[in-house]
mmCIF file of N, CA and C and ligand atoms in Angstrom:
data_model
loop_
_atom_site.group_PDB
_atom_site.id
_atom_site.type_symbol
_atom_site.label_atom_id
_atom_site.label_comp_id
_atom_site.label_asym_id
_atom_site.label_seq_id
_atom_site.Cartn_x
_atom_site.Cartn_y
_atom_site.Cartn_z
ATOM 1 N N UNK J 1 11.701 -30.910 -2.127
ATOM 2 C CA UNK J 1 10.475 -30.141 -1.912
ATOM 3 C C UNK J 1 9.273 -30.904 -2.490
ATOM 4 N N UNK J 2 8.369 -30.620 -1.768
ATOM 5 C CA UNK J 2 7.116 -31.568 -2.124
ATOM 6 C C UNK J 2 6.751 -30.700 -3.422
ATOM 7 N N UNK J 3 6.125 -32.070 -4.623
ATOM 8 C CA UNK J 3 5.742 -32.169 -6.041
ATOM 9 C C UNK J 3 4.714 -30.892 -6.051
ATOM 10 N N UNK J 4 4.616 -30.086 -6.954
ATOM 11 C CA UNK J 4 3.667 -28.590 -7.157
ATOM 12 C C UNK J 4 3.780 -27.518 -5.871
ATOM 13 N N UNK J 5 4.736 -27.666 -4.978
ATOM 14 C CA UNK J 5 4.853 -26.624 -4.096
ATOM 15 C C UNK J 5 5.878 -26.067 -4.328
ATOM 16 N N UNK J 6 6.153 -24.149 -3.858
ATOM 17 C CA UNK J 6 7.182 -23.668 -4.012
ATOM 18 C C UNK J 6 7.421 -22.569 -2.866
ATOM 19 N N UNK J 7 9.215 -22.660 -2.246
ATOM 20 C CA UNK J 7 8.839 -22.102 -1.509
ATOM 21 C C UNK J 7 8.760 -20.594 -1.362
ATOM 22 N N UNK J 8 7.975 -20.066 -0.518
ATOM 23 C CA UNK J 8 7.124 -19.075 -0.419
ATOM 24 C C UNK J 8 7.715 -17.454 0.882
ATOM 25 N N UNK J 9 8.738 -18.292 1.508
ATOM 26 C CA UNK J 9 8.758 -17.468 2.997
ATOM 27 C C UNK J 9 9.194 -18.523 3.667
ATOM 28 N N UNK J 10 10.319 -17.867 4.447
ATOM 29 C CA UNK J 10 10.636 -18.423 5.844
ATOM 30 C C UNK J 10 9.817 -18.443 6.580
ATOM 31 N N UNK J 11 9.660 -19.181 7.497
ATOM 32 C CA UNK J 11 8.297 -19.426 8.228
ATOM 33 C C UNK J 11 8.520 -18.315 10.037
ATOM 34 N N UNK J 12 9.809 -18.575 9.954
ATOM 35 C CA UNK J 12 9.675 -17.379 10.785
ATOM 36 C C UNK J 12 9.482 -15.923 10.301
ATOM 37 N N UNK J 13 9.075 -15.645 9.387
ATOM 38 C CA UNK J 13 9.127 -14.039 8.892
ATOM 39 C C UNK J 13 7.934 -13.917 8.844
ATOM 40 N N UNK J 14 7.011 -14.569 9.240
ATOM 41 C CA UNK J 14 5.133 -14.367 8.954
ATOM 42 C C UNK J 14 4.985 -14.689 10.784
ATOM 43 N N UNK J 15 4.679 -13.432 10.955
ATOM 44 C CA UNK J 15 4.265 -13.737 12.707
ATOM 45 C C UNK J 15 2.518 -13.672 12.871
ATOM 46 N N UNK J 16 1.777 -14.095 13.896
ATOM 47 C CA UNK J 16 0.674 -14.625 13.970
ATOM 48 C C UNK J 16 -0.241 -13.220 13.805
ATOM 49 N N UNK J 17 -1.212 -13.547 12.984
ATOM 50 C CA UNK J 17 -1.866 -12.233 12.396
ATOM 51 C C UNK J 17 -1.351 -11.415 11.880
ATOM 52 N N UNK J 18 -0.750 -11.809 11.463
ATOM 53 C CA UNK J 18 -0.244 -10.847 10.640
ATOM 54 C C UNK J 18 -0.539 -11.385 8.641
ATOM 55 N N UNK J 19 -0.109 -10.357 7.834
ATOM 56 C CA UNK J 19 -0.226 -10.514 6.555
ATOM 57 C C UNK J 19 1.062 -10.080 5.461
ATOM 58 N N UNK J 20 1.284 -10.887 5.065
ATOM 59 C CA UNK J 20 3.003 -10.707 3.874
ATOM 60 C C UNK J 20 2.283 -10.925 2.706
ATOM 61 N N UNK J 21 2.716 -10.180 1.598
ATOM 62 C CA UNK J 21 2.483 -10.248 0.551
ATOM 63 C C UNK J 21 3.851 -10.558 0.004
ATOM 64 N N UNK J 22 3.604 -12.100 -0.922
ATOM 65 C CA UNK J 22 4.947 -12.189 -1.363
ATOM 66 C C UNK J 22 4.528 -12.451 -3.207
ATOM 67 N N UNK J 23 5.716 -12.952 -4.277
ATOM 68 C CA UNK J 23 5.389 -13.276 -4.963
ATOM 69 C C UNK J 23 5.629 -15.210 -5.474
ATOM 70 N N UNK J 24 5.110 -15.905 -6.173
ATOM 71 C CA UNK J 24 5.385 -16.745 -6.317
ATOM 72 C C UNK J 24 4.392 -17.628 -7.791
ATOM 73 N N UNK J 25 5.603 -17.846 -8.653
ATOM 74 C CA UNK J 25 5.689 -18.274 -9.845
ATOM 75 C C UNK J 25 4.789 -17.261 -10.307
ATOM 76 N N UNK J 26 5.656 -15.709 -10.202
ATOM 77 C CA UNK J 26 4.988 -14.518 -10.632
ATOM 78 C C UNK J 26 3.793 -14.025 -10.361
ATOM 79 N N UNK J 27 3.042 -14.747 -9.368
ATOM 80 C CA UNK J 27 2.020 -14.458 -8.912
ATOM 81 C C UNK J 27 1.736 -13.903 -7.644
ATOM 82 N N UNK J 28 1.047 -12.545 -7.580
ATOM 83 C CA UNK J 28 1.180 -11.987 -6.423
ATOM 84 C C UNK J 28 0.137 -12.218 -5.492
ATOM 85 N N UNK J 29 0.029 -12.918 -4.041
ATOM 86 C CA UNK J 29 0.129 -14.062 -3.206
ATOM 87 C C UNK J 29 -0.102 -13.586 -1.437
ATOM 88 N N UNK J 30 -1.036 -13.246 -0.731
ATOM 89 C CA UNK J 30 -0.465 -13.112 0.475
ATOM 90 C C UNK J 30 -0.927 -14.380 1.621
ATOM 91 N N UNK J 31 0.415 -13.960 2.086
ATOM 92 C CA UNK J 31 0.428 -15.380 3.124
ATOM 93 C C UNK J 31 -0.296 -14.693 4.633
ATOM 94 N N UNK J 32 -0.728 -15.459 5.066
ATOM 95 C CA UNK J 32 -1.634 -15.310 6.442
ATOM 96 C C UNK J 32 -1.530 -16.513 7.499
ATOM 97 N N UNK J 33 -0.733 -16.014 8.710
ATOM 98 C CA UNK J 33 -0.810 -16.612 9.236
ATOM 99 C C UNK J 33 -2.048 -16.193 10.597
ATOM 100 N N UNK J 34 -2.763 -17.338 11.310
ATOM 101 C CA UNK J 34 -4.004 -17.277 12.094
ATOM 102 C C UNK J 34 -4.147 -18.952 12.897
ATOM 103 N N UNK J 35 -4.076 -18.553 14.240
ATOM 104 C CA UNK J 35 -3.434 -19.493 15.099
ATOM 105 C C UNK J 35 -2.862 -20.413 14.481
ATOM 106 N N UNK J 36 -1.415 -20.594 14.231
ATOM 107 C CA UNK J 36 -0.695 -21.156 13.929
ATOM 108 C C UNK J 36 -0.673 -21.615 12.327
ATOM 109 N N UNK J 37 -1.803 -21.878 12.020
ATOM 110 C CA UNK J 37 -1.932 -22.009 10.688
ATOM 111 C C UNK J 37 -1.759 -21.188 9.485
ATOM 112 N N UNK J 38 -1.277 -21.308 8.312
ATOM 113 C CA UNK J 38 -0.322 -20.444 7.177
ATOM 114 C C UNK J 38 -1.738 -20.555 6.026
ATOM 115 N N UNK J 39 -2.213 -19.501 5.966
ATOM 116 C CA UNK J 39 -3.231 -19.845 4.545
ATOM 117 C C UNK J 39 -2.924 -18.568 3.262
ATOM 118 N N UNK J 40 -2.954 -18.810 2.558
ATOM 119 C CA UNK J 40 -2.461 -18.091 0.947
ATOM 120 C C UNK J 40 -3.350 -18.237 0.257
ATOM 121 N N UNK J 41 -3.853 -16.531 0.203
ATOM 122 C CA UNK J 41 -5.121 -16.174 -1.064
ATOM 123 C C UNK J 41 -4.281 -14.986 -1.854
ATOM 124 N N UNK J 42 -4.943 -14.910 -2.766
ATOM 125 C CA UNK J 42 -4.555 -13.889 -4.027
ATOM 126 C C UNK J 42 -4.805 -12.757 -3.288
ATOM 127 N N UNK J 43 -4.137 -11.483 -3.868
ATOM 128 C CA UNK J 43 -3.577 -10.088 -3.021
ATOM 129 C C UNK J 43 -4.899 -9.567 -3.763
ATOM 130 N N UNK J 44 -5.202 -9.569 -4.966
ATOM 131 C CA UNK J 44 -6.191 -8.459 -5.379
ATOM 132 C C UNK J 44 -7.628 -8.984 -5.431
ATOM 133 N N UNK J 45 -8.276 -7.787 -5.139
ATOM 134 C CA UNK J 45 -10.073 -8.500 -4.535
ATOM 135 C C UNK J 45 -10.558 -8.562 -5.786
ATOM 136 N N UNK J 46 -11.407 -9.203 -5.516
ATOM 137 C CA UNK J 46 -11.717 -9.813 -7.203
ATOM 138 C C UNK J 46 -13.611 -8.749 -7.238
ATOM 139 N N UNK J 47 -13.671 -7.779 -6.360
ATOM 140 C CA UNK J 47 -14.420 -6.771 -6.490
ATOM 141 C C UNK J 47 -13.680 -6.177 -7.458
ATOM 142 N N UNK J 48 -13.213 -4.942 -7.378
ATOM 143 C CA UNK J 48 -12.813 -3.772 -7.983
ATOM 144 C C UNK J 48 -11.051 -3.996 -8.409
ATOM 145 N N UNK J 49 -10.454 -4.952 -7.648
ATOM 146 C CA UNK J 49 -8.816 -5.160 -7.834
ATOM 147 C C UNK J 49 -8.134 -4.371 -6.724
ATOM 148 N N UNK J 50 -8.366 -4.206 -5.733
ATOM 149 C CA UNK J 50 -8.000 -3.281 -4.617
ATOM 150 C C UNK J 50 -6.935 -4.275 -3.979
ATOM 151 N N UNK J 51 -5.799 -4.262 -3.711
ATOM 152 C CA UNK J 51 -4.995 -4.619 -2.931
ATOM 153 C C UNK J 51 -5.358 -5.425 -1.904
ATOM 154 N N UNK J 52 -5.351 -6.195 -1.143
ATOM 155 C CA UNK J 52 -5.940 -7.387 0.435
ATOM 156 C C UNK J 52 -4.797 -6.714 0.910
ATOM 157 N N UNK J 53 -3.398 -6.759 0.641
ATOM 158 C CA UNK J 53 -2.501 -6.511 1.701
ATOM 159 C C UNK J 53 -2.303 -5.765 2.724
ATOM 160 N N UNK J 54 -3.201 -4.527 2.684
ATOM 161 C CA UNK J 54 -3.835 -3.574 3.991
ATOM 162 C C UNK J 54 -5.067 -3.531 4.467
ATOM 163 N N UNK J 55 -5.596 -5.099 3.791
ATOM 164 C CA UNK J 55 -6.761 -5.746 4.574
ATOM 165 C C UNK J 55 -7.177 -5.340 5.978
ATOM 166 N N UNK J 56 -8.189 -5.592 6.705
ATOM 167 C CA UNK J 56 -8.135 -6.139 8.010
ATOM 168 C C UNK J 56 -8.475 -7.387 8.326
ATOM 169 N N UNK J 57 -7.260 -8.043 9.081
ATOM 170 C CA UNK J 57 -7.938 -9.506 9.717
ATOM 171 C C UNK J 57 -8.730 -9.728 11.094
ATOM 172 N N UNK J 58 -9.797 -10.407 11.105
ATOM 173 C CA UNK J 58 -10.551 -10.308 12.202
ATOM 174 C C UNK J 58 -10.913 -11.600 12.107
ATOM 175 N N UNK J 59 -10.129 -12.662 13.134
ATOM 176 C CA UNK J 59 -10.567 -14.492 13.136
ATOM 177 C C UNK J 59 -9.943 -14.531 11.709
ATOM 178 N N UNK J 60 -11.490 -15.158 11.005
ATOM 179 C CA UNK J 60 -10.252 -15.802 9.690
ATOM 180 C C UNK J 60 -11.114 -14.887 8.591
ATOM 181 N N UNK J 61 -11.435 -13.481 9.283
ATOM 182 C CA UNK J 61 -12.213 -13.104 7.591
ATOM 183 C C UNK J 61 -11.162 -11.500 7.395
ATOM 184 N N UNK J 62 -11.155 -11.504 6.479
ATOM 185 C CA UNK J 62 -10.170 -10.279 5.992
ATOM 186 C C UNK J 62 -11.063 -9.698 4.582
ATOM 187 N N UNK J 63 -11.082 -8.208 5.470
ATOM 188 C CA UNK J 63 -11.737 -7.241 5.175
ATOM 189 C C UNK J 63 -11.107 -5.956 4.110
ATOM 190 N N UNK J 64 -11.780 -6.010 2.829
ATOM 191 C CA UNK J 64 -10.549 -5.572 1.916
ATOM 192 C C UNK J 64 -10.651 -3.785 1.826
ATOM 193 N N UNK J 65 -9.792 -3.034 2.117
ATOM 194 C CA UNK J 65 -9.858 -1.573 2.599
ATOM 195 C C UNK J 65 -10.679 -0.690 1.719
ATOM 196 N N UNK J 66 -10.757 -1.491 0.627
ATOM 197 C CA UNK J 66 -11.520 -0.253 -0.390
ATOM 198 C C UNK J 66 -12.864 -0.068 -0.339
ATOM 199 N N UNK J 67 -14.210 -1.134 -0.076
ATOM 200 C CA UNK J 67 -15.276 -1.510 -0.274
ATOM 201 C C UNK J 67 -15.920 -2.120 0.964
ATOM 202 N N UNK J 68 -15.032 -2.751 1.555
ATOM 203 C CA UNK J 68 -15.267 -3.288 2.823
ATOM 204 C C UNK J 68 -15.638 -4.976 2.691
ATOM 205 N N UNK J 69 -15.892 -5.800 1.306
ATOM 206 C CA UNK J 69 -16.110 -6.682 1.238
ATOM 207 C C UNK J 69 -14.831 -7.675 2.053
ATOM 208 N N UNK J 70 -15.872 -8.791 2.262
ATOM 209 C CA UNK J 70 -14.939 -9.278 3.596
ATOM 210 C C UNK J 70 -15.315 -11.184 3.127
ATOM 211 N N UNK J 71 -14.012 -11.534 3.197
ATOM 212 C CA UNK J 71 -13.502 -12.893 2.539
ATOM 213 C C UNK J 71 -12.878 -14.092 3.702
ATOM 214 N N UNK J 72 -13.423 -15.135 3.527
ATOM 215 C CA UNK J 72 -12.823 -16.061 4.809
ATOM 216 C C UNK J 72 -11.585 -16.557 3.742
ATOM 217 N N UNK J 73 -10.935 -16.819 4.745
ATOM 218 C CA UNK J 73 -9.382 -16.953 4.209
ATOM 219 C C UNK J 73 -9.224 -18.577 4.682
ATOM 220 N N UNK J 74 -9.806 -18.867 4.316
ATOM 221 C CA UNK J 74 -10.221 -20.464 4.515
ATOM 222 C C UNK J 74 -10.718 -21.392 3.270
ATOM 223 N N UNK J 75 -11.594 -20.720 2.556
ATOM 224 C CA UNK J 75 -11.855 -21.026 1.306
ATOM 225 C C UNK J 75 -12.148 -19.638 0.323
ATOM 226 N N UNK J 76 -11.661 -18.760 0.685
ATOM 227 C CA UNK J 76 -12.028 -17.162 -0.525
ATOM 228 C C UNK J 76 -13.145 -16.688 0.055
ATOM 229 N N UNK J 77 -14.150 -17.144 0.306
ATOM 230 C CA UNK J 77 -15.686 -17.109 0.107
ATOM 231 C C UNK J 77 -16.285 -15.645 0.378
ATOM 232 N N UNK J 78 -16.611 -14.983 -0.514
ATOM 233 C CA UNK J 78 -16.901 -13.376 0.298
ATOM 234 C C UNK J 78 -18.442 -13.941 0.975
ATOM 235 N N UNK J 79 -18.288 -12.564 1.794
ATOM 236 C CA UNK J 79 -19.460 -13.537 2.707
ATOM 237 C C UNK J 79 -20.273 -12.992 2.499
ATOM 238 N N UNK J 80 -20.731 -12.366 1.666
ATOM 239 C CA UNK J 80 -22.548 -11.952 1.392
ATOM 240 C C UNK J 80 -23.151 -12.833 0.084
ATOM 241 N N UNK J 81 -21.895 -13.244 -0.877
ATOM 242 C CA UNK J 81 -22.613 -14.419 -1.935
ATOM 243 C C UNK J 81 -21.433 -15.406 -2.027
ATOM 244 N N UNK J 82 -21.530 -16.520 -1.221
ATOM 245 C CA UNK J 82 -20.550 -17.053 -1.690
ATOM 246 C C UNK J 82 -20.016 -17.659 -2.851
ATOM 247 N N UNK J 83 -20.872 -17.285 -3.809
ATOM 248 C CA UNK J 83 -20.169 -18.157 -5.398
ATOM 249 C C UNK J 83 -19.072 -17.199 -5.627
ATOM 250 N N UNK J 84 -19.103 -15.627 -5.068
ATOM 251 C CA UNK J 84 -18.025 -15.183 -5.701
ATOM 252 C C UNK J 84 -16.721 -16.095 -4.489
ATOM 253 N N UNK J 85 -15.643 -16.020 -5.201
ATOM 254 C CA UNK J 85 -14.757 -16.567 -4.195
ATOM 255 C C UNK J 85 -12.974 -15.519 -4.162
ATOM 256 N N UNK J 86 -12.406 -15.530 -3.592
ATOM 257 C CA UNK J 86 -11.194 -14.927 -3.651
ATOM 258 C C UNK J 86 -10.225 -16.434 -4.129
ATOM 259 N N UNK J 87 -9.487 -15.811 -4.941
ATOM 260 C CA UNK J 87 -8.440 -17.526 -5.072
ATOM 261 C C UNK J 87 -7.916 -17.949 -3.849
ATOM 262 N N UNK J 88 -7.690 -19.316 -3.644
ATOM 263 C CA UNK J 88 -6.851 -19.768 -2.277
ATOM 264 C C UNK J 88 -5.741 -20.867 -3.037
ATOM 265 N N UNK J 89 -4.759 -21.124 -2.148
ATOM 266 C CA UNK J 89 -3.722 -21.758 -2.805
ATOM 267 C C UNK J 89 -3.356 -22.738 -1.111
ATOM 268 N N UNK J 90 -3.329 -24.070 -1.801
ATOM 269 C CA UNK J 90 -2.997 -24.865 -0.481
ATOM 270 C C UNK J 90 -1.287 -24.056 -0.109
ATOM 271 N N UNK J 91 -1.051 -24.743 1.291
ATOM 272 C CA UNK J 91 -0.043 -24.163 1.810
ATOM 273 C C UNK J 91 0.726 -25.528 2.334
ATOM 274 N N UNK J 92 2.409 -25.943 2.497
ATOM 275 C CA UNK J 92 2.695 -26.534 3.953
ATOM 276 C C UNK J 92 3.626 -26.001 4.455
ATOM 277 N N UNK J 93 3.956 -26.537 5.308
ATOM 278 C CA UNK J 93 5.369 -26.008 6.343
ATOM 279 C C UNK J 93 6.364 -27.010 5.957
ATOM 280 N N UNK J 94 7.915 -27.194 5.584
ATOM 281 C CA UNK J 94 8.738 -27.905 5.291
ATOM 282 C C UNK J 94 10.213 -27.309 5.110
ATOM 283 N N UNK J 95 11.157 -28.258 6.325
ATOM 284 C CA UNK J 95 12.414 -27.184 6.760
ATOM 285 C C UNK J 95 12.242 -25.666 6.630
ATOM 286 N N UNK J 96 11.187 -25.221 7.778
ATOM 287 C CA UNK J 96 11.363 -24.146 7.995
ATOM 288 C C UNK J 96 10.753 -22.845 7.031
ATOM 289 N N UNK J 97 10.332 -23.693 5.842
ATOM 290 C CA UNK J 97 9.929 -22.907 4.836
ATOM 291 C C UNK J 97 8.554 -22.982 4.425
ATOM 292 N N UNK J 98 7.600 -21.797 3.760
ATOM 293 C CA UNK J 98 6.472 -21.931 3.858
ATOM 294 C C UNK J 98 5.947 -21.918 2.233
ATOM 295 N N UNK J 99 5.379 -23.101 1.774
ATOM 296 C CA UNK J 99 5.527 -23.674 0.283
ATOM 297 C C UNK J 99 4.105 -23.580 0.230
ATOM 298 N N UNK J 100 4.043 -23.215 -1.151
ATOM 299 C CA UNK J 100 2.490 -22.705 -1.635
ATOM 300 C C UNK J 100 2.525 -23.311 -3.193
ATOM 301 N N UNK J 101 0.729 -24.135 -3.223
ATOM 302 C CA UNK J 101 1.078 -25.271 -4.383
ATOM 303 C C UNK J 101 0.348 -23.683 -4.806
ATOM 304 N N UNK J 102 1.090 -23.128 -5.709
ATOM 305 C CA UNK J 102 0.301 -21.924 -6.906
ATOM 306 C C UNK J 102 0.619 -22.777 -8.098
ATOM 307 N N UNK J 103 -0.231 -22.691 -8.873
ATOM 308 C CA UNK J 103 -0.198 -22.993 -10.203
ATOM 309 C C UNK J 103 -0.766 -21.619 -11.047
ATOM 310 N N UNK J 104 0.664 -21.738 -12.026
ATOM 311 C CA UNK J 104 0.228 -20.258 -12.891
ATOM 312 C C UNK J 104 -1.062 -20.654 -13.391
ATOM 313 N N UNK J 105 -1.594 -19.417 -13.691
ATOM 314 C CA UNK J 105 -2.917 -19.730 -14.625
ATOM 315 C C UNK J 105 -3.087 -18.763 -16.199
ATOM 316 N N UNK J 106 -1.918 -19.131 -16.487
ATOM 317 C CA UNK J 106 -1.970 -18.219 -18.090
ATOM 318 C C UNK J 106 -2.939 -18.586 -18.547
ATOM 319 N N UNK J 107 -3.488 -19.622 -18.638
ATOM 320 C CA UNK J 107 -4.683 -20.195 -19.467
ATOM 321 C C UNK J 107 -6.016 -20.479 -19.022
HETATM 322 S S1 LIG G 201 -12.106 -3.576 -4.408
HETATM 323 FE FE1 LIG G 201 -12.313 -4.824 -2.631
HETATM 324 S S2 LIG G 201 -14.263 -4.329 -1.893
HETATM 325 FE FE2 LIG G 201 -14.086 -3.129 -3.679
#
């Protein structure tokens, strides 16, 4: 397995638009897949802490159910200021499996 990645999900179990919340190196993580591509941001909005996982996705911005603030899942970026950001975690595809470089952040 490639150096700082872990894997994350079978890659068939994330179908297109859709959203999985998984965990990885205890960190809770949802995977998004959006034409073909696999992107992984942190589950809780860094507004209020509201869950993403019953988000709505629309293209690549996902809209978080509590507040309505709405995040490109491309780089975090909420889109009315972008300094705030949602975490993102690179992603790849490898035998079938979908590996996410998370690095804990105890510190
Ligand atoms: S907690 Fe997400 S918009 Fe308020």
């Amino acid at each position: 397995m490639s150096a700082g990645f872990t894997s994350a999900l079978n890659v068939d179990d994330l179908e297109e638009n859709s959203i999985k919340q998984v965990t990885v190196l205890g960190m809770s993580i949802l995977l998004i897949k959006h034409k073909g591509e696999v992107f992984a941001v942190a589950s809780r909005c860094p507004h209020m802490g509201c869950s993403l996982a019953t988000g709505k996705l629309e293209e690549y911005i996902l809209t978080c159910p509590c507040h309505g603030w709405k995040f490109d899942i491309r780089n975090g970026e909420y889109q009315t200021q972008k300094s705030i950001k949602l975490a993102t975690y690179e992603t790849k595809i490898e035998n079938g499996q979908i590996l996410v470089k998370a690095l804990a952040d105890f510190w």
